[in-house]
Structure formats: C-alpha cells, structure tokens
PDB file of N, CA and C in Angstrom:
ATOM      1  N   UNK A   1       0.823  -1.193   0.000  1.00  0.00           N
ATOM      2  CA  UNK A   1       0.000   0.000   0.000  1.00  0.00           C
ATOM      3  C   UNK A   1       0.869   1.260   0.000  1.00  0.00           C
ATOM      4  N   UNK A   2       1.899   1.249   0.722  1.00  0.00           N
ATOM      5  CA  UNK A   2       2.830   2.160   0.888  1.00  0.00           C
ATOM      6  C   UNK A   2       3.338   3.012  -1.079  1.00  0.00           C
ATOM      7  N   UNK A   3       4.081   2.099  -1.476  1.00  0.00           N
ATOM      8  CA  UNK A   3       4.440   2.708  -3.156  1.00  0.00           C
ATOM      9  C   UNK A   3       3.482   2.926  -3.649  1.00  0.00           C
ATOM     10  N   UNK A   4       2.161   2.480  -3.371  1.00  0.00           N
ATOM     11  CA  UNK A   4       1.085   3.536  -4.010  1.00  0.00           C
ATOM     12  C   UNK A   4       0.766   4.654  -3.895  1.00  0.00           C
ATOM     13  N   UNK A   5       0.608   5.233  -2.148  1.00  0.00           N
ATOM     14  CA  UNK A   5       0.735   6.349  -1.826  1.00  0.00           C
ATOM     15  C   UNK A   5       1.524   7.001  -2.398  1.00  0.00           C
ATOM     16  N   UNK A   6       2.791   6.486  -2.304  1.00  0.00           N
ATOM     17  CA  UNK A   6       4.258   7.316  -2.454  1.00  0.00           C
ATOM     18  C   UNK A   6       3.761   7.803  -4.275  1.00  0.00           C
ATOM     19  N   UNK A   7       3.483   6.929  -4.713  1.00  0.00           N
ATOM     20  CA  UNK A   7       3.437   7.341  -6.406  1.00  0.00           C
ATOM     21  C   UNK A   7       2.730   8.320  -6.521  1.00  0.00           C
ATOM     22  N   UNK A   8       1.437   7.751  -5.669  1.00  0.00           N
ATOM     23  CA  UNK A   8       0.004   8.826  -6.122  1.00  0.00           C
ATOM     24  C   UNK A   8       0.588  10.390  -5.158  1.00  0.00           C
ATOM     25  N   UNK A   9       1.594  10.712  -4.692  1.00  0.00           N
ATOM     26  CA  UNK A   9       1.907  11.466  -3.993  1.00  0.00           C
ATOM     27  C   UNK A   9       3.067  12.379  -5.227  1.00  0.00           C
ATOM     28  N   UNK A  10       3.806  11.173  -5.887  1.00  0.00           N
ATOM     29  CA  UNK A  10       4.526  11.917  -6.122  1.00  0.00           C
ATOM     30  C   UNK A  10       3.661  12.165  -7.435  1.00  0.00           C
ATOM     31  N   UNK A  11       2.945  11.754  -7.939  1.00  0.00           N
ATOM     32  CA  UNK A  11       2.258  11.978  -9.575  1.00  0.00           C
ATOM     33  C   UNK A  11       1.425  13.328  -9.031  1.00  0.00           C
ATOM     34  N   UNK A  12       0.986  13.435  -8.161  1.00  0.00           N
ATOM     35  CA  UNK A  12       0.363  14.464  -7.327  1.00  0.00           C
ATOM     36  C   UNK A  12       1.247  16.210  -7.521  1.00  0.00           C
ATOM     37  N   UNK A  13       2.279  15.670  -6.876  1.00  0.00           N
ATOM     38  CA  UNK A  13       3.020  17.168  -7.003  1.00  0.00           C
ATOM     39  C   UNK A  13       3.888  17.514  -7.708  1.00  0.00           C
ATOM     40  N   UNK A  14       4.205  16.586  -8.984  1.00  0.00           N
ATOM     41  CA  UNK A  14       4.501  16.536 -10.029  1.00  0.00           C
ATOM     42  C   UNK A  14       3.185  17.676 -11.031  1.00  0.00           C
ATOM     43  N   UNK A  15       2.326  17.264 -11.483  1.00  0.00           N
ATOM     44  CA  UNK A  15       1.212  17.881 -11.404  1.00  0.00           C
ATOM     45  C   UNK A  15       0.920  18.834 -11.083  1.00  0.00           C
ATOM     46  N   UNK A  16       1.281  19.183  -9.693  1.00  0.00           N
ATOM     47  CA  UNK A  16       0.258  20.496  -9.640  1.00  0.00           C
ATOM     48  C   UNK A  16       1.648  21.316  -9.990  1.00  0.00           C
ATOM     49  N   UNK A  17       3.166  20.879  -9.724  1.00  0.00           N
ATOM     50  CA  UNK A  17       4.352  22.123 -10.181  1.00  0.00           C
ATOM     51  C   UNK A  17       3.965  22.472 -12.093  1.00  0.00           C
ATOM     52  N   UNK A  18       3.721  21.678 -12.558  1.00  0.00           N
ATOM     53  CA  UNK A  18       3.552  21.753 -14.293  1.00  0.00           C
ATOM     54  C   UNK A  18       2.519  22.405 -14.219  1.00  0.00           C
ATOM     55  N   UNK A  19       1.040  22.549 -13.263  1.00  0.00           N
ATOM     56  CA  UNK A  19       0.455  23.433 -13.484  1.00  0.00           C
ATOM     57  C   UNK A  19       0.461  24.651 -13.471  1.00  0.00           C
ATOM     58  N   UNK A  20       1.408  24.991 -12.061  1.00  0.00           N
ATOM     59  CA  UNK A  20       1.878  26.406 -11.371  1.00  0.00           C
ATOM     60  C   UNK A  20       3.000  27.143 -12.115  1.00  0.00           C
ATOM     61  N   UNK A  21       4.139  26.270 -13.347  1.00  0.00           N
ATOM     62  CA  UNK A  21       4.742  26.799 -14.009  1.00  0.00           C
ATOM     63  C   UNK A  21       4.110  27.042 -15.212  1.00  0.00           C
ATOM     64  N   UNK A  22       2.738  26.555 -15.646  1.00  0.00           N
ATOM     65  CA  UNK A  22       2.503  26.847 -17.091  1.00  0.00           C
ATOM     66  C   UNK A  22       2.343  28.504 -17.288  1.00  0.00           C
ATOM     67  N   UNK A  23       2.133  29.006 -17.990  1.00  0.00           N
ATOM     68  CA  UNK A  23       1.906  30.137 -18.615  1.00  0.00           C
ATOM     69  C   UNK A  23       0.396  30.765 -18.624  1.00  0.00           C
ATOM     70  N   UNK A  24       0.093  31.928 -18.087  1.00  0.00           N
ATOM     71  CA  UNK A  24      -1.141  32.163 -18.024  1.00  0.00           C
ATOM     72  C   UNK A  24      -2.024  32.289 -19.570  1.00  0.00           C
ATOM     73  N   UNK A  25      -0.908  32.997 -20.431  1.00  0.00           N
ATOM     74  CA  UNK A  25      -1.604  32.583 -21.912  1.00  0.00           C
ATOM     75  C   UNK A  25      -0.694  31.921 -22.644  1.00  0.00           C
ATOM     76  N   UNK A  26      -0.970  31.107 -23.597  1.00  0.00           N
ATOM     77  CA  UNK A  26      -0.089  30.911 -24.714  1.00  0.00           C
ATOM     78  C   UNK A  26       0.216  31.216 -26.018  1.00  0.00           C
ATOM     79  N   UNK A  27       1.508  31.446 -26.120  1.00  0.00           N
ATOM     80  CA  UNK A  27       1.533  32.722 -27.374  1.00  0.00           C
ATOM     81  C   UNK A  27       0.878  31.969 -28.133  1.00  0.00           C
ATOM     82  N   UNK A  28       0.829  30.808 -29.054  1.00  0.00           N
ATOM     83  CA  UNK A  28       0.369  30.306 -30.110  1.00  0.00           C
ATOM     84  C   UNK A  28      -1.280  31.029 -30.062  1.00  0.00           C
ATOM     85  N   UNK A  29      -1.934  30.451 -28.845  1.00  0.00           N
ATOM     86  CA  UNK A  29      -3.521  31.650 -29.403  1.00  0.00           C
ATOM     87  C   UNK A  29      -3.361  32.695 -29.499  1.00  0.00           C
ATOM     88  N   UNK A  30      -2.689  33.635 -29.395  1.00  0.00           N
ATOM     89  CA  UNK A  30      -2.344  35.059 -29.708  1.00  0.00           C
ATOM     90  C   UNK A  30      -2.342  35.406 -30.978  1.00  0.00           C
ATOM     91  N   UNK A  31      -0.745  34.269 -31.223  1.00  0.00           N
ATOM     92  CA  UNK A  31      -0.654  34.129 -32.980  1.00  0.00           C
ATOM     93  C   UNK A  31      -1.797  34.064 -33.882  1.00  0.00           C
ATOM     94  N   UNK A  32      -2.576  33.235 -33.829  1.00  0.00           N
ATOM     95  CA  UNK A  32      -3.719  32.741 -34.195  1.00  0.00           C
ATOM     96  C   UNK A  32      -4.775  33.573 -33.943  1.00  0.00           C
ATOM     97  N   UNK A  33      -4.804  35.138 -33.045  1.00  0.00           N
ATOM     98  CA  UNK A  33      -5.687  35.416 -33.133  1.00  0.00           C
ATOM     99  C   UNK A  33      -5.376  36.930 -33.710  1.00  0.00           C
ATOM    100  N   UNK A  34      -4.303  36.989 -33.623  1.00  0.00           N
ATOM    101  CA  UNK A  34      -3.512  37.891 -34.697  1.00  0.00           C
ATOM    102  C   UNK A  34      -3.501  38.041 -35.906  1.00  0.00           C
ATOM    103  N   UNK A  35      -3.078  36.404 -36.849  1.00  0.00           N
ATOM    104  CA  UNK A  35      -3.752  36.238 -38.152  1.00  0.00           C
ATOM    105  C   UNK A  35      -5.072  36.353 -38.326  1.00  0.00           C
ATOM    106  N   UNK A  36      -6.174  35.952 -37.341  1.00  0.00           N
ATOM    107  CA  UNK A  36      -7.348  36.236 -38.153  1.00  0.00           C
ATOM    108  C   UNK A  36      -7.720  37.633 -37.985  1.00  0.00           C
ATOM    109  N   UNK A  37      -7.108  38.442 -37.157  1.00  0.00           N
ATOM    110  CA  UNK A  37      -7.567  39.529 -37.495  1.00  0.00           C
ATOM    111  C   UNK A  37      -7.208  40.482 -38.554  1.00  0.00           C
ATOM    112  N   UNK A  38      -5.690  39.877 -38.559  1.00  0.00           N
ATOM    113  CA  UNK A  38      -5.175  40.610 -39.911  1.00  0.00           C
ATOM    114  C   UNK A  38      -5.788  40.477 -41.327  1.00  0.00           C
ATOM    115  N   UNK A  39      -6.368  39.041 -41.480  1.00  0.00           N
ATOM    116  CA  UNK A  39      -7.392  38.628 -42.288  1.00  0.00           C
ATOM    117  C   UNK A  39      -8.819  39.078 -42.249  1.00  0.00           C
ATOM    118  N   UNK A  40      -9.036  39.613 -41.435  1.00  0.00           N
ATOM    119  CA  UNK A  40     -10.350  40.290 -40.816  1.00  0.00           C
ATOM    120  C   UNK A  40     -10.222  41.918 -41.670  1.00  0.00           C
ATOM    121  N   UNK A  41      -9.270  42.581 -40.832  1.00  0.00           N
ATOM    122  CA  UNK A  41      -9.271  43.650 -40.924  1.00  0.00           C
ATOM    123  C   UNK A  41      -8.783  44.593 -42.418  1.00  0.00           C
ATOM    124  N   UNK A  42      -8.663  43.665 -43.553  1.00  0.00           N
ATOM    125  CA  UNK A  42      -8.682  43.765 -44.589  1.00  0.00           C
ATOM    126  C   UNK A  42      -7.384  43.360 -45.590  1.00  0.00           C
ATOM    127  N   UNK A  43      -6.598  42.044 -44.567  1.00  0.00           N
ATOM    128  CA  UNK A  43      -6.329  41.346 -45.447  1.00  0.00           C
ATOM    129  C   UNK A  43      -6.711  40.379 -46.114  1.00  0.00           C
ATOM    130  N   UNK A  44      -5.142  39.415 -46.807  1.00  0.00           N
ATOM    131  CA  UNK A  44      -6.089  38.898 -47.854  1.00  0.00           C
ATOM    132  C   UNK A  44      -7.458  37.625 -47.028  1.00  0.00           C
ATOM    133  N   UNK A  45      -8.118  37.482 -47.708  1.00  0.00           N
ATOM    134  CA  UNK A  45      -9.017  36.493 -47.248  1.00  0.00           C
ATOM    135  C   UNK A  45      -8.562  35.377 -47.258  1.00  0.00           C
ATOM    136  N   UNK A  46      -7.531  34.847 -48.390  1.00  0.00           N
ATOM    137  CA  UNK A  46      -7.694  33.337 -48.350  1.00  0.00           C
ATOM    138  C   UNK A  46      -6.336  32.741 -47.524  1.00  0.00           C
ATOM    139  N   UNK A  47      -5.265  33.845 -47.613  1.00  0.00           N
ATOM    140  CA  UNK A  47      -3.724  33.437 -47.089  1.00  0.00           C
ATOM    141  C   UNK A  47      -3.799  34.390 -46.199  1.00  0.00           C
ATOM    142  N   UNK A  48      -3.725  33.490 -44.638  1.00  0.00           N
ATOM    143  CA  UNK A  48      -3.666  34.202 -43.651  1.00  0.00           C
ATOM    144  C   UNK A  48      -2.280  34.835 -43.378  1.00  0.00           C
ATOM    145  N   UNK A  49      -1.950  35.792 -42.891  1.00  0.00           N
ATOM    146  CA  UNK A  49      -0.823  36.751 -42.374  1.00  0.00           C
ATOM    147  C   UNK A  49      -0.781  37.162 -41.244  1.00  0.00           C
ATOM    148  N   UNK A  50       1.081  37.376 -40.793  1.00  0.00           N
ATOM    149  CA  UNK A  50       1.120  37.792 -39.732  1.00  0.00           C
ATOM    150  C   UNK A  50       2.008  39.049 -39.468  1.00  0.00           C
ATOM    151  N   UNK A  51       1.709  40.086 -38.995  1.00  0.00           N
ATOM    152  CA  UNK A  51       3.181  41.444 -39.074  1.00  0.00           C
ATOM    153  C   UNK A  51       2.905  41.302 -40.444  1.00  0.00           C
ATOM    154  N   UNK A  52       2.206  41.224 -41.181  1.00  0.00           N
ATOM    155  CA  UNK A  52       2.541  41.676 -42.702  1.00  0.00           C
ATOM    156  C   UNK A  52       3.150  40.285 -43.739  1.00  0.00           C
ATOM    157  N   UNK A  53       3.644  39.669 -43.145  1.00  0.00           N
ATOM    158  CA  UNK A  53       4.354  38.232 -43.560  1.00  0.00           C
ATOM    159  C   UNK A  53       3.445  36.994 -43.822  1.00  0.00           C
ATOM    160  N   UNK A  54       3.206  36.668 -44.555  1.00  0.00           N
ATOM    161  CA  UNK A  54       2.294  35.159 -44.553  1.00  0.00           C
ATOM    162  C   UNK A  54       2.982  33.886 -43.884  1.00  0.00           C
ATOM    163  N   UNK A  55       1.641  33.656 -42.711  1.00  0.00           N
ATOM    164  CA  UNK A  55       1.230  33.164 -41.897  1.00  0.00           C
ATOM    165  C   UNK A  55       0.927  31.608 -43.005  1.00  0.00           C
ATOM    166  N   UNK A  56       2.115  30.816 -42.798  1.00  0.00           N
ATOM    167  CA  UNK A  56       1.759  29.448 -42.949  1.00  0.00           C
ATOM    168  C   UNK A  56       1.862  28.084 -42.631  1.00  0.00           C
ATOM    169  N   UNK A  57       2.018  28.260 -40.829  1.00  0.00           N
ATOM    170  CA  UNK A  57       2.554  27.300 -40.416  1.00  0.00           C
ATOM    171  C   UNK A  57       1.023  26.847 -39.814  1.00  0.00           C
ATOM    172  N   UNK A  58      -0.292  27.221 -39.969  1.00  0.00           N
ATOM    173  CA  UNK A  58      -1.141  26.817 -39.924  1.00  0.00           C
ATOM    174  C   UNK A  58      -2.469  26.393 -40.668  1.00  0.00           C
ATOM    175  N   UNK A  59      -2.757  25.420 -41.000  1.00  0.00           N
ATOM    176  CA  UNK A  59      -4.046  25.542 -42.556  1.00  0.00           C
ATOM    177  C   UNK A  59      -4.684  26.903 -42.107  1.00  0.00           C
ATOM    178  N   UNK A  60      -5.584  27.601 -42.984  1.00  0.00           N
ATOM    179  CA  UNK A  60      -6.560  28.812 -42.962  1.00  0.00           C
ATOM    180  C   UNK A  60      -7.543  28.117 -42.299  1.00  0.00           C
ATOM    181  N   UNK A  61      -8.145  27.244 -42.832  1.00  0.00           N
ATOM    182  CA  UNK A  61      -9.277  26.746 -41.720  1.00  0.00           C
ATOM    183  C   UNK A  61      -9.597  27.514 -40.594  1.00  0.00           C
ATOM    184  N   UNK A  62      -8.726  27.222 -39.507  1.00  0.00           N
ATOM    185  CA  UNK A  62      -8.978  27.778 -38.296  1.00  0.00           C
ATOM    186  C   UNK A  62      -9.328  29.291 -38.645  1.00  0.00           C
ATOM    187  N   UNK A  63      -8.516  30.084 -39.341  1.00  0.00           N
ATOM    188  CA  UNK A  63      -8.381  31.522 -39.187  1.00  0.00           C
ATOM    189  C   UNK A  63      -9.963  31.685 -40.221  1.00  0.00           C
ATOM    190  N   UNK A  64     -10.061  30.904 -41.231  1.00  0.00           N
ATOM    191  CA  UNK A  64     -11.453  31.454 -41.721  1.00  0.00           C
ATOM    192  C   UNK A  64     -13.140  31.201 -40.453  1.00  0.00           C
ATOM    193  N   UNK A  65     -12.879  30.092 -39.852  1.00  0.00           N
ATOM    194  CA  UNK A  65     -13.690  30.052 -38.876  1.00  0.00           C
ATOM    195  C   UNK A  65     -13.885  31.464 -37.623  1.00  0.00           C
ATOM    196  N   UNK A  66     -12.695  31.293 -37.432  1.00  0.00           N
ATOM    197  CA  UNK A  66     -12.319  32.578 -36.423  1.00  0.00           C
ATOM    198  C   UNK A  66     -13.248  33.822 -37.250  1.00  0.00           C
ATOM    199  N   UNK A  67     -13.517  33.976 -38.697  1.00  0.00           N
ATOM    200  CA  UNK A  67     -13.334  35.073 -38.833  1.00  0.00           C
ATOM    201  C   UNK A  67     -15.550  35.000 -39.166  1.00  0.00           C
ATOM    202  N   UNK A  68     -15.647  33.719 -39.528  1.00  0.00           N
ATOM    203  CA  UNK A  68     -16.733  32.955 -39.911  1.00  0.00           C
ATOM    204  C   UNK A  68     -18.188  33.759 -38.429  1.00  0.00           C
ATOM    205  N   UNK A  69     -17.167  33.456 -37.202  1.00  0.00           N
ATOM    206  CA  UNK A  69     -17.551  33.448 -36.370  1.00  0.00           C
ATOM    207  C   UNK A  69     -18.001  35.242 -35.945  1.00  0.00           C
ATOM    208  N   UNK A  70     -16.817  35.892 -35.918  1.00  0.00           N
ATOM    209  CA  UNK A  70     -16.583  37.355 -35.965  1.00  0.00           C
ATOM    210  C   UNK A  70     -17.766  38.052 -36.773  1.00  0.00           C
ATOM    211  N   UNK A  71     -17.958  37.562 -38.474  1.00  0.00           N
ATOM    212  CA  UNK A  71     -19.170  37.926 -39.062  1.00  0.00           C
ATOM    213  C   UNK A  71     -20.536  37.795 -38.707  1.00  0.00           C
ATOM    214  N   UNK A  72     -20.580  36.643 -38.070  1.00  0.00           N
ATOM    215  CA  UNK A  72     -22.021  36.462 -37.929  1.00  0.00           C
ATOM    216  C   UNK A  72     -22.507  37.572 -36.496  1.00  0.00           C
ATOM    217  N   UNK A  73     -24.013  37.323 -36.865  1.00  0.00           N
ATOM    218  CA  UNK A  73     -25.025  38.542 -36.300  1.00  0.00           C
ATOM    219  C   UNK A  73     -24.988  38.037 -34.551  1.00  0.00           C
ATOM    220  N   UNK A  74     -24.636  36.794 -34.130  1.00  0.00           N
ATOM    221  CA  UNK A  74     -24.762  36.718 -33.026  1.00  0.00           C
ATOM    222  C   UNK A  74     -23.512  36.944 -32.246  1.00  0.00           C
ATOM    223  N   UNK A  75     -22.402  36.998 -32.714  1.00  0.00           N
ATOM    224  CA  UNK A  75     -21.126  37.768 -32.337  1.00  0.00           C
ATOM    225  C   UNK A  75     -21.449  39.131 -32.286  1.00  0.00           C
ATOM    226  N   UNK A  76     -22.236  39.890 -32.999  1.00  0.00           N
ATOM    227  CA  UNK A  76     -22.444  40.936 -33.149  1.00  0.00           C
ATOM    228  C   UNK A  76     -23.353  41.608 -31.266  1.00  0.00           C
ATOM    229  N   UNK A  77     -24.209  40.481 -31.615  1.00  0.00           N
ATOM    230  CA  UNK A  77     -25.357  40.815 -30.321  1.00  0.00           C
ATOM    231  C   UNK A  77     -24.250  40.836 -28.895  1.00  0.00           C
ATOM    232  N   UNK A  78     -23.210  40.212 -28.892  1.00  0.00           N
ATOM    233  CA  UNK A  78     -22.031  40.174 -27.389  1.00  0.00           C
ATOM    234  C   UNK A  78     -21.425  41.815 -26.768  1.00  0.00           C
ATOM    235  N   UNK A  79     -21.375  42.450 -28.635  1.00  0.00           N
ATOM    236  CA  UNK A  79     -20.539  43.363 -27.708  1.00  0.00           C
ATOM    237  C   UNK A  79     -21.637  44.695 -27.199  1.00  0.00           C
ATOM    238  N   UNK A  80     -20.628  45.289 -26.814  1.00  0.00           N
ATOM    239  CA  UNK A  80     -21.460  46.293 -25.339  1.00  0.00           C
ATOM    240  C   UNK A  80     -22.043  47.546 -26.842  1.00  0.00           C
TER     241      UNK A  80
END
C-alpha cells in the first residue's frame, strides 16, 4: 500500500508544479488570433498573415472560422 501512496503522492506534485509553471496565456492563441484579425481587418481572405508576412505554419481553416464566427449577427449581439 505504501508505493502507491508514495506514487500517487509523487504523480500528485509533479502535477500540480507543471500546473503552477505553465503560462497564463499561450503565445500560439495570440498568434492565431492575430492572423485572423489581420485577415479580418482587410487582409487577404484566403492566405492568412502575420506582421505583414504570410502566416503558414497553420491551414486557414482555423483563421477562416475565427473570422466565420466574428461575421455572424450573433457575435455581433455580445458586444457592449
């Protein structure tokens, strides 16, 4: 019974240190929310960009959804 404790003890505070060091945001959604706005805000539509540079270490997918989402009327109804 004992090395179980001990494990579930140490898997325990193992755990919560990886939680307490993670990062409150992570740049990658930033990135990602950077391109779609740059795509938003009147770049190109189909090749997402970033700083001006094309953004292609991710399919558009995501960034056309992002932006899919932004258009519609019920995004609209959120803000103040």
């Amino acid at each position: 019974m004992r090395p179980v404790l001990a494990a579930t003890l140490l898997f325990a505070l193992s755990a919560l240190t990886l939680i307490l060091l993670r990062p409150l945001m992570p740049v990658d959604e930033t990135r990602y929310l950077a391109a779609a706005w740059e795509m938003h805000a009147g770049g190109s539509p189909w090749v997402p960009h970033l700083n001006r540079a094309i953004y292609g270490h991710k399919p558009p997918l995501l960034f056309w959804l992002i932006n899919l989402v932004w258009a519609s009327s019920a995004s609209m109804r959120l803000r103040p």
